[in-house]
Every structure is written in structure tokens, then in C-alpha cells.
Amino acid sequence: MIRLDKVLSHLGYGSRKEVKEIIRKGYVTVNGEVISKDDTKIDEENDEVLVFDDKIEYDKFIYLMLNKPSGYVSATFDNKLPTVLDLIEGYEKRGLFPVGRLDIDTYGLLLITNDGMLAHKMLSPKYHVDKKYYLEFDGDFKEENYKKFEDGIILDDGYKCMSAKFELIDKNKGYITIKEGKFHQVKRMMEALNMTVTFLKRVSFGALNLDDILKYGEYRKLTEEEIESLK
Ligand code: URA
């Protein structure tokens, strides 16, 4: 058994003081009964707890796969534009954030979590996590470009990229797999070879593949196997 105010506070419903207030005001039910004593204890495995009529999720960490649409910023807050978190419902105050960034006009796989350790690991240059993108582009893809991607493209600011893999699937369509995440990296790599990206969508991130079932703007929880594969 564990104190309810402690659980709710850990889950992000507020400080211990704020949570006690919510309980005292009668906004919390345990197994259907309104409770008002702030020292109530619950059985995390079996009790059903509702806060403001919403069932609480006990999982400490949340892992969501989002199929990002265009027009959303990969951030937790923006003054003017909608963020990817505006697409996520029911996890308010859980400290969610996107792992890395996709440009506002980029689509596809974005991991949303509150697990800072995992995010750090997936983004750290030390681990070289593969990111695979589907892309469409203007310009001619020349045979010699395969080797250039493999050897490391030099960007406009002089940075030499790590080795990348390009797969051409049609005259102006392909996949590119990169191991790092510099600002506008794929677009700039293509520009360096006189091609312009017209559509970009991330299809995988490390061991995680974008689920085809998700339409743009939709998300789902990762399965246990997917979470394990990332760790
Ligand atoms: N490379 C880009 O240019 N943009 C993205 O959003 C991701 C990778």
C-alpha cells in the first residue's frame, strides 16, 4: 500500500500540497468512492483511481510513438506555433517531451517520453543511433553520390558528416540512413550534392519502426518489446 498523495504527486498532478488539496476537495475517487482524506493509502496493482474523472496511469515512464504531421514544432512549448505535444491527449502534467527534433515540415516517427535517461542515450553522439528517412527530392541523383554519402558529406558550414547510407528507389525517391542529427542534416546533405528535398519522413529511429497503422497526427504507446529494444 502506498500513500495516494505521493502517487499522484509522482505522476505529475502537482506538489504534495496541491495534490492534498485536490483530494480534500473530493476530486479523487478510489474504486468508485469519493475520498477526501489526504492520507488515504492505495494498492497500486489493484485499485482504480480517478482524478477529475480520468483514470490514472501508474506507469512511471510513458513511451509514445507519434506519426508527426507537418506544421508542428518538435518542442514542449512555442509562442506562436502548435507543438507536437498539442497532438497528445490524456498525459498532461506527465513531463512528456519529444526525443530529438524533426523540422516543422518533416513527417514521421517521433518518440515522445518522460524518460530522460533513454532520451539521452538515443540522442547521444556516443551511441550513433541510426535514423532512417524516406525522402523525395528535385535534382539528379548521380551514381558517384553513393560513395560520397558513404565517405561523409561536407556540409555548407564545413562539417564532415559521418558515413551515411543512401538507397535510391525511384528517380527522385529514396531512403537515407544517418547516425547523427545535425540541424536540417538530410536537407543540407542533399543540398551539398545539388539536390533539394521536397518531402521528408522519418521511418525508423534505432530499433523502432514507424507503425504503418498510424495516420499523420496519430500516436500509440510502445509495446513492452519495443521499449526493451530501445534499452
Ligand atoms: N534532417 C532534416 O533536414 N530535417 C529533419 O527534420 C530531420 C533530418
XYZ file of N, CA, C and O and ligand atoms in Angstrom, residues 102-103 106 133 184-187 200, ligand 1:
44
model
N 12.341 16.916 -35.260
C 12.115 16.866 -36.701
C 11.735 18.278 -37.087
O 11.063 18.969 -36.308
N 12.138 18.730 -38.277
C 11.777 20.076 -38.720
C 10.255 20.211 -38.780
O 9.544 19.207 -38.900
N 8.793 18.307 -41.557
C 9.147 16.876 -41.659
C 8.054 16.034 -41.001
O 7.460 16.438 -39.999
N 15.242 7.814 -43.041
C 14.236 8.721 -43.604
C 13.880 8.292 -45.016
O 14.756 7.882 -45.783
N 18.864 20.373 -39.696
C 18.491 20.204 -41.120
C 19.441 19.257 -41.852
O 19.759 19.469 -43.024
N 19.896 18.248 -41.163
C 21.005 17.477 -41.732
C 20.723 16.855 -43.105
O 21.533 16.993 -44.023
N 19.598 16.175 -43.231
C 19.339 15.491 -44.503
C 19.203 16.520 -45.629
O 19.796 16.369 -46.710
N 18.469 17.581 -45.352
C 18.277 18.611 -46.392
C 19.622 19.199 -46.811
O 19.877 19.403 -47.998
N 10.083 14.862 -46.628
C 10.957 14.105 -45.723
C 10.130 13.474 -44.608
O 9.305 14.158 -43.976
N 17.101 16.153 -41.480
C 16.443 17.271 -41.858
O 16.894 18.006 -42.729
N 15.280 17.541 -41.261
C 14.720 16.769 -40.326
O 13.636 17.083 -39.835
C 15.417 15.612 -39.935
C 16.607 15.329 -40.516
